[in-house]
Amino acid sequence: MAGGRRLTVEVVGAKGLMPKDGQGSANAYCVLDFDGQRRRTKVKPRDLDPAWNEKFDFTMPDMGMQGDLEINVQNERNSGTGRRSSFLGRVLVPLSTVPNKPEATRWYPLQKRGLFSHIKGDLGLKIWWQSDQNSKGKGDKDIRESVGVGNPNMEVIVGGGGGGGKTKKEVKADMVPEGPRPNLITVPEADFTVKETNPDLGKAVDYKQHYDLVEEMSYLFIRIVRARNLMGKDNNGLSDPYARVSVGPVKAETKIIRHNLDPEWNQVFAIGRDKIQGGACEISVWDADKITKDDFLGGFMIDLHEVPARKPPESPLAPSWYRLESKTGKGRVRGDLMVAIWWGTQADEAFPDAWHSDAGGQAQFRSKVYLSPKLWYLRVNVIEAQDLLASDRVMAEPYVRVHVGPYQQQRTMRAATRGGSPFWNEDLMFVAAEPFDDMMHLIVEDRIAPGKDEILGACRIPLMSIERRIDGRPVPSRWYVLEREGARGGPFLGRIHLRLCFDGGYHVMDESSNYISDTRPTARQLWRPSLGVLELGIHGANNLLPMKTTKDNRGSTDAYCVAKYGPKWVRTRTIFESFNPRWNEQYTWEVYDPCTVITVGVYDNRHTFPVGPTQVLKDLPIGKVRIRLSTLESDRVYTNAYPLLVVTPQGVKKMGELELAVRFSSAAAVNVMSAYLQPQLPRMHFFYPIDPRQQETLRVAAMNIVALRLMRSEPPLRQEVVQFMLDTEAERWSMRRSKANYYRIMGVLSGVLAIMNWFTDICMWKSPVTTVLVHILFLILVWYPELLLPTVFLYMFLIGAWNYRFRSRTPPFMDAKLSQGEYIGHLDELEEEFNVVPASRAQEILKFRYERLRGVAGRIQNALGDLASIGEKLQSLLSWRDPRYFKSLLLKIFWLF
């Protein structure tokens, strides 16, 4: 034994295994192999989620802690007969990742063994090192040094030639960050699954099917139009009347009309049927009094059993006059009140502007539709300047600084002067929104001394005067007069040569390219025809967590939803104090590209209580859901409950569930298929590409413009909401995202690696029958090379046909394992992800993060170097720089023949 240590493995169980017994189940058992030592669990008959909970110990070899623990999951055919088993998957655990004490159960995804393996499911394990009595003095540091973990000087080589490279399993081990061993934070997988719901749809508006994706919600509508001949209560014989509606515990009031005996309100109240108690509705009129109690001006009762039902497109119900009655007897009140009352649903045209029993009557709590401003790219080509005058000196290195709007500023490079005329010929790009009310401010400056610049001249250009174009054809340039900064009509200070234009052939990105919802260019004449309609039904949320505390120390959540697709934003009404709000609102968008994404976010409204004039509150995000249209079948309704997951500095947290119904209806399937054969972005992005770094700067500028415009709407769509929907933190460094992207790349390359392993098995004659068949196929392709491409396409077709059975029945959602959300490493990784820039942590923590980042960057650097080495070897093969390698390749080909 090496140092008296043992490797302890507890096989907890498996879940989601592939059925292999022909009856939709499996007889699963595990075989554990480590350094020639083999262990086996019991067989769990007819169980796709078996639980073993068996513990095994392995002795350590004398050579140290190199290698891996391999666990194969097998299916025993005809359980108990001892016949040949079938493969269900395997797990490779590098020793460098094994902790020194037991930790929480970690679920490992089952891997394929070869190209033809069809595997799914996960295996739950607990693995740790255990010391014997004679080795208690050996610390964790010795173990870490023996496997190379925590050594900043250890080099990692990925891929390279000459036998010095690492395999896929060793590369995965190297992704474990350096530093203290993390305590894994595990979240149950059930919390991440998308659940299918079966709501009762299609009853809200059957006549046009405009609301067939939401459940019907019944409301009592009361329209109070006006009153006449009311009794005056003040000294002038007038009143300040308002109307009050009382239905059980629900009470609502109209606005107050000052000094009027014939007031007109024309307000609608919508009271949910679930809020109504009793069978009567009381409507009364009162006189507002600021000093004493309000005076009663009369009222009446309406039996709710006698109220008619109405469904659009029927004409609105005509209001009727009701005589006001007194509570104490005749002669106390007088006058009449015009009222219309009916039963309806959320499809009623009076519903959007009505006072709601679950959302109140303020406009900022009602549902609303917003549109993003039309964005353009502004191209400023700074060519040259002439007749510039410097104060008693020779110009050194002048440059031009350009301002567009309050937040966009760029500058040219410093140019050397030629005969007193600097020449730049440099393009600067900005984002502008219609209507073009802003001015472009241009300043020419020269460096006098380090940190001190002199303004040589300036000019202001209205954006409305700039020409627009839809392609790459050049626009004429112009000379602009430079004046003194801040002065109009001042002395002549020179002139500057510019070429200005708005580029309408680009699509101005205001969201991440990974979750883009619109790809159309700015110019409308370049738009493609619509491909179909996207319909979204927002049903409600379940089990939301409390987001704030009320005055009586109760947890509360006032939730609303925001959905964004293309330039159209929608916001549902706010439901007060409910952890299970029901909205049942439906919205529609035109679809121009099927490879786009719709984003739906849930927020807590922090403006439901009055705040002081200096207090600023921001709506808090609860979570968001993204759905790719390319994963939706045409004309099919998807009704699912999506988990709302948020990554916090303490780990992944489930905030609740959001129930949605989605349907993508296409007019013609041929048009949708043809869209896949065309580039996603407009042609200008390929003919005149924008630098990626500049593209991200322009995206941030576009996002700020959209946020400010929507903030100025009434009611406003708040800036923090827009920024959360558009992913403002997409470029922030995150160790968790880096790991996720690494595993994404390995997932993409898994097919190539499987082919390489399969080819290695062929060369090693691991399966003689397969090797002979491959050689026969190779000889056939050599004799008939025209069959090569048909064979490849046939094989691809067979793979696609085989995988058709395992296609997802629900839209894909966040993969907890792939995104590293199911188990998080050291909590410092998450704290680093959420830390502000510049960081405000202790120097020791920043040093640890820097060393960890150096380790990751070193591995990436070595990986790039190995890829370059492989490319150079392929290049040397064709250039005869390595003749022996070329000869050995010829011998291999000859041996195959």
Tab-separated table of C-alpha atoms in Angstrom, residues 424-756:
chain	number	residue	atom	x	y	z
A	424	TRP	CA	-6.687	60.149	-39.985
A	425	ASN	CA	-9.115	58.344	-42.345
A	426	GLU	CA	-10.538	56.412	-39.386
A	427	ASP	CA	-14.058	55.021	-38.871
A	428	LEU	CA	-15.943	55.520	-35.620
A	429	MET	CA	-19.331	53.870	-35.009
A	430	PHE	CA	-22.127	54.881	-32.659
A	431	VAL	CA	-25.741	53.929	-31.938
A	432	ALA	CA	-28.588	56.419	-32.394
A	433	ALA	CA	-32.338	56.075	-31.960
A	434	GLU	CA	-35.238	57.651	-33.798
A	435	PRO	CA	-36.346	60.416	-33.602
A	436	PHE	CA	-32.897	61.955	-34.062
A	437	ASP	CA	-33.150	64.811	-31.586
A	438	ASP	CA	-29.539	64.658	-30.395
A	439	MET	CA	-26.507	66.502	-31.714
A	440	MET	CA	-23.126	65.057	-32.593
A	441	HIS	CA	-20.412	67.056	-30.886
A	442	LEU	CA	-16.956	66.866	-32.535
A	443	ILE	CA	-13.789	68.318	-30.930
A	444	VAL	CA	-10.257	68.507	-32.375
A	445	GLU	CA	-7.558	68.444	-29.672
A	446	ASP	CA	-3.787	68.372	-29.493
A	447	ARG	CA	-1.494	67.127	-26.739
A	448	ILE	CA	0.477	69.998	-25.108
A	449	ALA	CA	2.043	68.052	-22.281
A	450	PRO	CA	1.408	64.724	-20.557
A	451	GLY	CA	-2.116	64.917	-19.140
A	452	LYS	CA	-2.872	68.296	-20.743
A	453	ASP	CA	-4.636	68.823	-24.091
A	454	GLU	CA	-5.534	71.961	-26.053
A	455	ILE	CA	-8.822	72.305	-27.954
A	456	LEU	CA	-8.135	73.443	-31.516
A	457	GLY	CA	-11.756	73.653	-32.658
A	458	ALA	CA	-15.204	72.096	-32.412
A	459	CYS	CA	-18.400	71.695	-34.389
A	460	ARG	CA	-21.955	70.512	-33.697
A	461	ILE	CA	-23.832	68.475	-36.309
A	462	PRO	CA	-27.574	67.676	-36.016
A	463	LEU	CA	-28.244	63.966	-36.467
A	464	MET	CA	-31.316	64.806	-38.558
A	465	SER	CA	-29.045	66.214	-41.281
A	466	ILE	CA	-27.050	62.979	-41.746
A	467	GLU	CA	-27.777	60.829	-44.804
A	468	ARG	CA	-29.105	57.259	-44.521
A	469	ARG	CA	-28.059	54.250	-46.612
A	470	ILE	CA	-29.070	50.594	-46.793
A	471	ASP	CA	-25.978	49.083	-48.436
A	472	GLY	CA	-22.233	49.617	-48.657
A	473	ARG	CA	-22.243	52.233	-51.411
A	474	PRO	CA	-20.165	55.265	-50.340
A	475	VAL	CA	-21.856	58.525	-49.481
A	476	PRO	CA	-20.393	61.927	-50.392
A	477	SER	CA	-18.104	63.580	-47.864
A	478	ARG	CA	-18.357	67.158	-46.583
A	479	TRP	CA	-16.175	69.851	-45.052
A	480	TYR	CA	-17.363	71.257	-41.712
A	481	VAL	CA	-16.189	74.521	-40.196
A	482	LEU	CA	-14.495	74.348	-36.795
A	483	GLU	CA	-15.410	77.013	-34.252
A	484	ARG	CA	-14.472	77.812	-30.707
A	485	GLU	CA	-15.800	75.353	-28.126
A	486	GLY	CA	-19.178	76.502	-26.781
A	487	ALA	CA	-19.467	79.470	-29.196
A	488	ARG	CA	-21.737	79.945	-32.172
A	489	GLY	CA	-20.632	81.997	-35.159
A	490	GLY	CA	-17.181	82.632	-33.702
A	491	PRO	CA	-13.873	83.066	-35.542
A	492	PHE	CA	-12.804	80.548	-38.153
A	493	LEU	CA	-10.484	77.927	-36.574
A	494	GLY	CA	-10.111	75.544	-39.487
A	495	ARG	CA	-12.181	72.888	-41.140
A	496	ILE	CA	-12.533	69.129	-40.932
A	497	HIS	CA	-13.361	66.605	-43.645
A	498	LEU	CA	-16.005	64.014	-42.656
A	499	ARG	CA	-18.086	61.291	-44.282
A	500	LEU	CA	-21.239	60.669	-42.226
A	501	CYS	CA	-24.058	58.179	-42.736
A	502	PHE	CA	-26.591	56.027	-40.949
A	503	ASP	CA	-26.111	52.345	-41.899
A	504	GLY	CA	-29.543	50.729	-42.237
A	505	GLY	CA	-28.214	47.420	-43.584
A	506	TYR	CA	-27.058	46.225	-40.143
A	507	HIS	CA	-29.058	44.727	-37.341
A	508	VAL	CA	-28.366	46.759	-34.200
A	509	MET	CA	-27.870	44.253	-31.396
A	510	ASP	CA	-29.138	45.203	-27.965
A	511	GLU	CA	-29.038	41.682	-26.481
A	512	SER	CA	-26.569	38.820	-26.317
A	513	SER	CA	-26.001	37.061	-29.636
A	514	ASN	CA	-26.585	33.708	-27.909
A	515	TYR	CA	-30.159	34.706	-27.051
A	516	ILE	CA	-31.023	37.033	-29.894
A	517	SER	CA	-34.730	37.579	-30.579
A	518	ASP	CA	-34.576	39.628	-33.783
A	519	THR	CA	-32.165	39.623	-36.722
A	520	ARG	CA	-33.829	42.095	-39.095
A	521	PRO	CA	-31.837	45.052	-40.434
A	522	THR	CA	-32.829	48.566	-39.460
A	523	ALA	CA	-34.060	49.501	-42.959
A	524	ARG	CA	-37.620	48.229	-43.396
A	525	GLN	CA	-37.202	47.722	-47.158
A	526	LEU	CA	-34.665	44.946	-46.427
A	527	TRP	CA	-37.001	42.935	-44.216
A	528	ARG	CA	-37.979	39.419	-45.215
A	529	PRO	CA	-41.645	38.407	-45.142
A	530	SER	CA	-43.074	37.092	-41.888
A	531	LEU	CA	-42.733	33.341	-41.329
A	532	GLY	CA	-45.459	32.902	-38.736
A	533	VAL	CA	-46.837	33.940	-35.391
A	534	LEU	CA	-45.560	33.268	-31.886
A	535	GLU	CA	-48.212	33.128	-29.169
A	536	LEU	CA	-47.408	33.156	-25.465
A	537	GLY	CA	-49.846	32.482	-22.648
A	538	ILE	CA	-48.585	33.528	-19.209
A	539	HIS	CA	-50.631	31.455	-16.776
A	540	GLY	CA	-49.074	32.104	-13.396
A	541	ALA	CA	-46.341	31.290	-10.925
A	542	ASN	CA	-46.151	28.699	-8.156
A	543	ASN	CA	-44.407	28.695	-4.786
A	544	LEU	CA	-42.608	32.009	-5.149
A	545	LEU	CA	-40.289	32.941	-2.303
A	546	PRO	CA	-40.973	36.092	-0.231
A	547	MET	CA	-38.982	39.003	-1.650
A	548	LYS	CA	-39.660	41.667	0.998
A	549	THR	CA	-41.078	42.180	4.485
A	550	THR	CA	-44.201	44.203	5.206
A	551	LYS	CA	-44.687	46.538	8.157
A	552	ASP	CA	-46.195	43.734	10.212
A	553	ASN	CA	-43.112	41.542	9.536
A	554	ARG	CA	-44.805	39.261	7.019
A	555	GLY	CA	-43.066	37.940	3.947
A	556	SER	CA	-44.606	39.298	0.761
A	557	THR	CA	-44.198	39.181	-3.012
A	558	ASP	CA	-45.925	41.470	-5.543
A	559	ALA	CA	-45.080	39.684	-8.770
A	560	TYR	CA	-45.389	40.626	-12.413
A	561	CYS	CA	-43.975	39.203	-15.669
A	562	VAL	CA	-42.106	40.819	-18.552
A	563	ALA	CA	-41.722	39.098	-21.939
A	564	LYS	CA	-39.436	40.280	-24.708
A	565	TYR	CA	-39.245	39.164	-28.310
A	566	GLY	CA	-37.920	41.433	-31.033
A	567	PRO	CA	-38.685	45.109	-30.382
A	568	LYS	CA	-41.936	44.288	-28.547
A	569	TRP	CA	-42.015	44.116	-24.751
A	570	VAL	CA	-45.068	43.129	-22.707
A	571	ARG	CA	-45.678	43.463	-18.995
A	572	THR	CA	-48.443	41.763	-17.086
A	573	ARG	CA	-50.360	43.347	-14.241
A	574	THR	CA	-48.939	43.181	-10.726
A	575	ILE	CA	-50.596	40.692	-8.381
A	576	PHE	CA	-50.425	41.928	-4.786
A	577	GLU	CA	-49.242	39.757	-1.887
A	578	SER	CA	-49.452	36.358	-3.542
A	579	PHE	CA	-46.921	33.553	-3.735
A	580	ASN	CA	-49.051	31.811	-6.374
A	581	PRO	CA	-50.170	34.636	-8.685
A	582	ARG	CA	-52.408	33.903	-11.675
A	583	TRP	CA	-52.162	36.267	-14.646
A	584	ASN	CA	-53.652	34.311	-17.571
A	585	GLU	CA	-52.653	36.907	-20.154
A	586	GLN	CA	-51.873	36.119	-23.789
A	587	TYR	CA	-49.664	38.003	-26.255
A	588	THR	CA	-48.649	37.614	-29.901
A	589	TRP	CA	-45.522	38.397	-31.938
A	590	GLU	CA	-44.643	38.210	-35.624
A	591	VAL	CA	-41.757	35.817	-36.348
A	592	TYR	CA	-39.185	36.586	-39.042
A	593	ASP	CA	-36.478	34.095	-38.057
A	594	PRO	CA	-37.090	30.686	-36.446
A	595	CYS	CA	-33.604	30.603	-34.864
A	596	THR	CA	-34.492	33.174	-32.216
A	597	VAL	CA	-35.274	33.169	-28.504
A	598	ILE	CA	-38.120	34.588	-26.411
A	599	THR	CA	-37.283	35.685	-22.861
A	600	VAL	CA	-39.784	35.811	-19.996
A	601	GLY	CA	-38.778	37.280	-16.627
A	602	VAL	CA	-40.562	37.435	-13.268
A	603	TYR	CA	-40.037	40.413	-10.958
A	604	ASP	CA	-41.105	41.676	-7.567
A	605	ASN	CA	-42.646	45.141	-7.689
A	606	ARG	CA	-40.996	47.287	-5.033
A	607	HIS	CA	-43.204	50.326	-5.689
A	608	THR	CA	-46.432	49.028	-4.157
A	609	PHE	CA	-45.862	51.104	-1.005
A	610	PRO	CA	-45.244	54.882	-0.900
A	611	VAL	CA	-41.614	55.884	-0.378
A	612	GLY	CA	-39.855	59.095	0.434
A	613	PRO	CA	-38.721	61.527	-2.272
A	614	THR	CA	-35.045	60.633	-1.774
A	615	GLN	CA	-35.531	56.871	-1.493
A	616	VAL	CA	-34.847	54.892	-4.669
A	617	LEU	CA	-36.213	51.359	-4.957
A	618	LYS	CA	-35.465	48.869	-7.699
A	619	ASP	CA	-37.671	45.981	-8.766
A	620	LEU	CA	-35.979	42.704	-7.878
A	621	PRO	CA	-35.675	39.891	-10.438
A	622	ILE	CA	-37.060	36.545	-9.324
A	623	GLY	CA	-35.940	34.561	-12.369
A	624	LYS	CA	-36.287	34.241	-16.118
A	625	VAL	CA	-37.019	31.605	-18.739
A	626	ARG	CA	-35.741	31.416	-22.314
A	627	ILE	CA	-37.382	29.357	-25.062
A	628	ARG	CA	-35.816	28.763	-28.476
A	629	LEU	CA	-38.333	28.845	-31.294
A	630	SER	CA	-36.286	26.355	-33.315
A	631	THR	CA	-37.113	23.674	-30.739
A	632	LEU	CA	-40.892	24.152	-31.107
A	633	GLU	CA	-42.981	22.096	-33.493
A	634	SER	CA	-45.360	24.071	-35.677
A	635	ASP	CA	-48.948	24.510	-34.462
A	636	ARG	CA	-48.317	22.563	-31.256
A	637	VAL	CA	-49.199	24.008	-27.856
A	638	TYR	CA	-46.519	23.501	-25.180
A	639	THR	CA	-47.825	23.871	-21.621
A	640	ASN	CA	-45.050	23.551	-19.060
A	641	ALA	CA	-43.960	24.783	-15.664
A	642	TYR	CA	-40.397	26.128	-15.796
A	643	PRO	CA	-38.257	26.429	-12.639
A	644	LEU	CA	-37.053	29.926	-11.824
A	645	LEU	CA	-33.374	29.478	-10.954
A	646	VAL	CA	-31.032	32.172	-9.741
A	647	VAL	CA	-27.308	31.873	-9.053
A	648	THR	CA	-26.486	33.688	-5.827
A	649	PRO	CA	-23.193	34.066	-3.929
A	650	GLN	CA	-24.415	31.219	-1.696
A	651	GLY	CA	-25.215	28.857	-4.588
A	652	VAL	CA	-28.074	28.021	-6.911
A	653	LYS	CA	-31.497	28.863	-5.547
A	654	LYS	CA	-34.923	27.949	-6.860
A	655	MET	CA	-37.277	30.918	-6.576
A	656	GLY	CA	-40.445	29.172	-7.770
A	657	GLU	CA	-42.004	27.987	-11.011
A	658	LEU	CA	-43.496	29.818	-13.986
A	659	GLU	CA	-46.346	28.255	-15.977
A	660	LEU	CA	-46.360	29.126	-19.685
A	661	ALA	CA	-48.152	28.038	-22.837
A	662	VAL	CA	-46.297	28.555	-26.128
A	663	ARG	CA	-47.302	27.985	-29.731
A	664	PHE	CA	-45.452	28.776	-32.955
A	665	SER	CA	-47.737	28.823	-35.991
A	666	SER	CA	-46.077	28.993	-39.404
A	667	ALA	CA	-47.897	29.999	-42.562
A	668	ALA	CA	-45.835	27.742	-44.855
A	669	ALA	CA	-43.308	25.103	-43.830
A	670	VAL	CA	-41.317	25.714	-47.024
A	671	ASN	CA	-40.617	29.320	-46.012
A	672	VAL	CA	-39.460	28.219	-42.565
A	673	MET	CA	-37.106	25.623	-44.051
A	674	SER	CA	-35.704	28.140	-46.529
A	675	ALA	CA	-34.876	30.457	-43.621
A	676	TYR	CA	-32.385	27.840	-42.362
A	677	LEU	CA	-30.530	28.019	-45.679
A	678	GLN	CA	-29.933	31.766	-45.404
A	679	PRO	CA	-27.483	33.602	-43.144
A	680	GLN	CA	-29.070	34.705	-39.902
A	681	LEU	CA	-27.716	38.250	-39.919
A	682	PRO	CA	-28.058	40.766	-42.785
A	683	ARG	CA	-25.457	40.797	-45.532
A	684	MET	CA	-23.764	43.967	-44.275
A	685	HIS	CA	-22.469	42.002	-41.282
A	686	PHE	CA	-20.485	39.785	-43.672
A	687	PHE	CA	-19.492	42.271	-46.389
A	688	TYR	CA	-18.444	44.980	-43.909
A	689	PRO	CA	-17.952	43.121	-40.593
A	690	ILE	CA	-17.707	44.911	-37.275
A	691	ASP	CA	-14.852	44.105	-34.895
A	692	PRO	CA	-16.076	41.862	-32.028
A	693	ARG	CA	-14.765	44.237	-29.365
A	694	GLN	CA	-16.465	47.173	-31.058
A	695	GLN	CA	-19.632	45.084	-31.447
A	696	GLU	CA	-19.838	44.532	-27.693
A	697	THR	CA	-19.330	48.256	-27.038
A	698	LEU	CA	-22.126	49.089	-29.465
A	699	ARG	CA	-24.369	46.479	-27.841
A	700	VAL	CA	-23.924	48.074	-24.425
A	701	ALA	CA	-24.678	51.500	-25.912
A	702	ALA	CA	-27.820	50.168	-27.615
A	703	MET	CA	-28.942	48.527	-24.382
A	704	ASN	CA	-28.552	51.807	-22.477
A	705	ILE	CA	-30.547	53.706	-25.113
A	706	VAL	CA	-33.375	51.141	-24.988
A	707	ALA	CA	-33.408	51.184	-21.183
A	708	LEU	CA	-33.593	54.991	-21.029
A	709	ARG	CA	-36.365	55.196	-23.630
A	710	LEU	CA	-38.508	52.564	-21.930
A	711	MET	CA	-37.864	54.240	-18.590
A	712	ARG	CA	-39.444	57.421	-19.986
A	713	SER	CA	-42.643	55.584	-20.958
A	714	GLU	CA	-45.796	55.981	-18.904
A	715	PRO	CA	-46.011	53.807	-16.917
A	716	PRO	CA	-42.244	53.177	-17.074
A	717	LEU	CA	-40.583	49.857	-17.748
A	718	ARG	CA	-37.778	50.259	-15.282
A	719	GLN	CA	-34.118	50.277	-16.189
A	720	GLU	CA	-33.143	47.381	-13.926
A	721	VAL	CA	-35.797	45.225	-15.587
A	722	VAL	CA	-34.505	45.970	-19.088
A	723	GLN	CA	-30.907	45.342	-18.100
A	724	PHE	CA	-31.758	41.989	-16.507
A	725	MET	CA	-33.637	40.900	-19.629
A	726	LEU	CA	-30.786	41.958	-21.936
A	727	ASP	CA	-27.960	40.317	-19.927
A	728	THR	CA	-25.778	43.253	-18.977
A	729	GLU	CA	-23.364	40.982	-17.064
A	730	ALA	CA	-22.717	38.619	-19.976
A	731	GLU	CA	-19.056	39.683	-20.283
A	732	ARG	CA	-18.178	39.376	-16.593
A	733	TRP	CA	-15.602	36.719	-15.705
A	734	SER	CA	-16.945	33.602	-14.003
A	735	MET	CA	-15.152	30.385	-13.092
A	736	ARG	CA	-18.492	28.562	-13.226
A	737	ARG	CA	-19.132	29.731	-16.799
A	738	SER	CA	-15.606	28.816	-17.795
A	739	LYS	CA	-16.120	25.265	-16.571
A	740	ALA	CA	-19.481	25.091	-18.298
A	741	ASN	CA	-17.993	26.259	-21.603
A	742	TYR	CA	-15.204	23.693	-21.256
A	743	TYR	CA	-17.677	20.858	-20.823
A	744	ARG	CA	-19.727	22.226	-23.710
A	745	ILE	CA	-16.675	21.994	-25.956
A	746	MET	CA	-15.963	18.476	-24.723
A	747	GLY	CA	-19.579	17.568	-25.427
A	748	VAL	CA	-19.251	18.833	-28.986
A	749	LEU	CA	-16.032	16.865	-29.438
A	750	SER	CA	-17.400	13.730	-27.771
A	751	GLY	CA	-18.404	12.274	-31.150
A	752	VAL	CA	-14.909	12.827	-32.556
A	753	LEU	CA	-13.322	11.327	-29.451
A	754	ALA	CA	-15.673	8.346	-29.647
A	755	ILE	CA	-14.660	7.762	-33.260
A	756	MET	CA	-10.983	7.950	-32.253
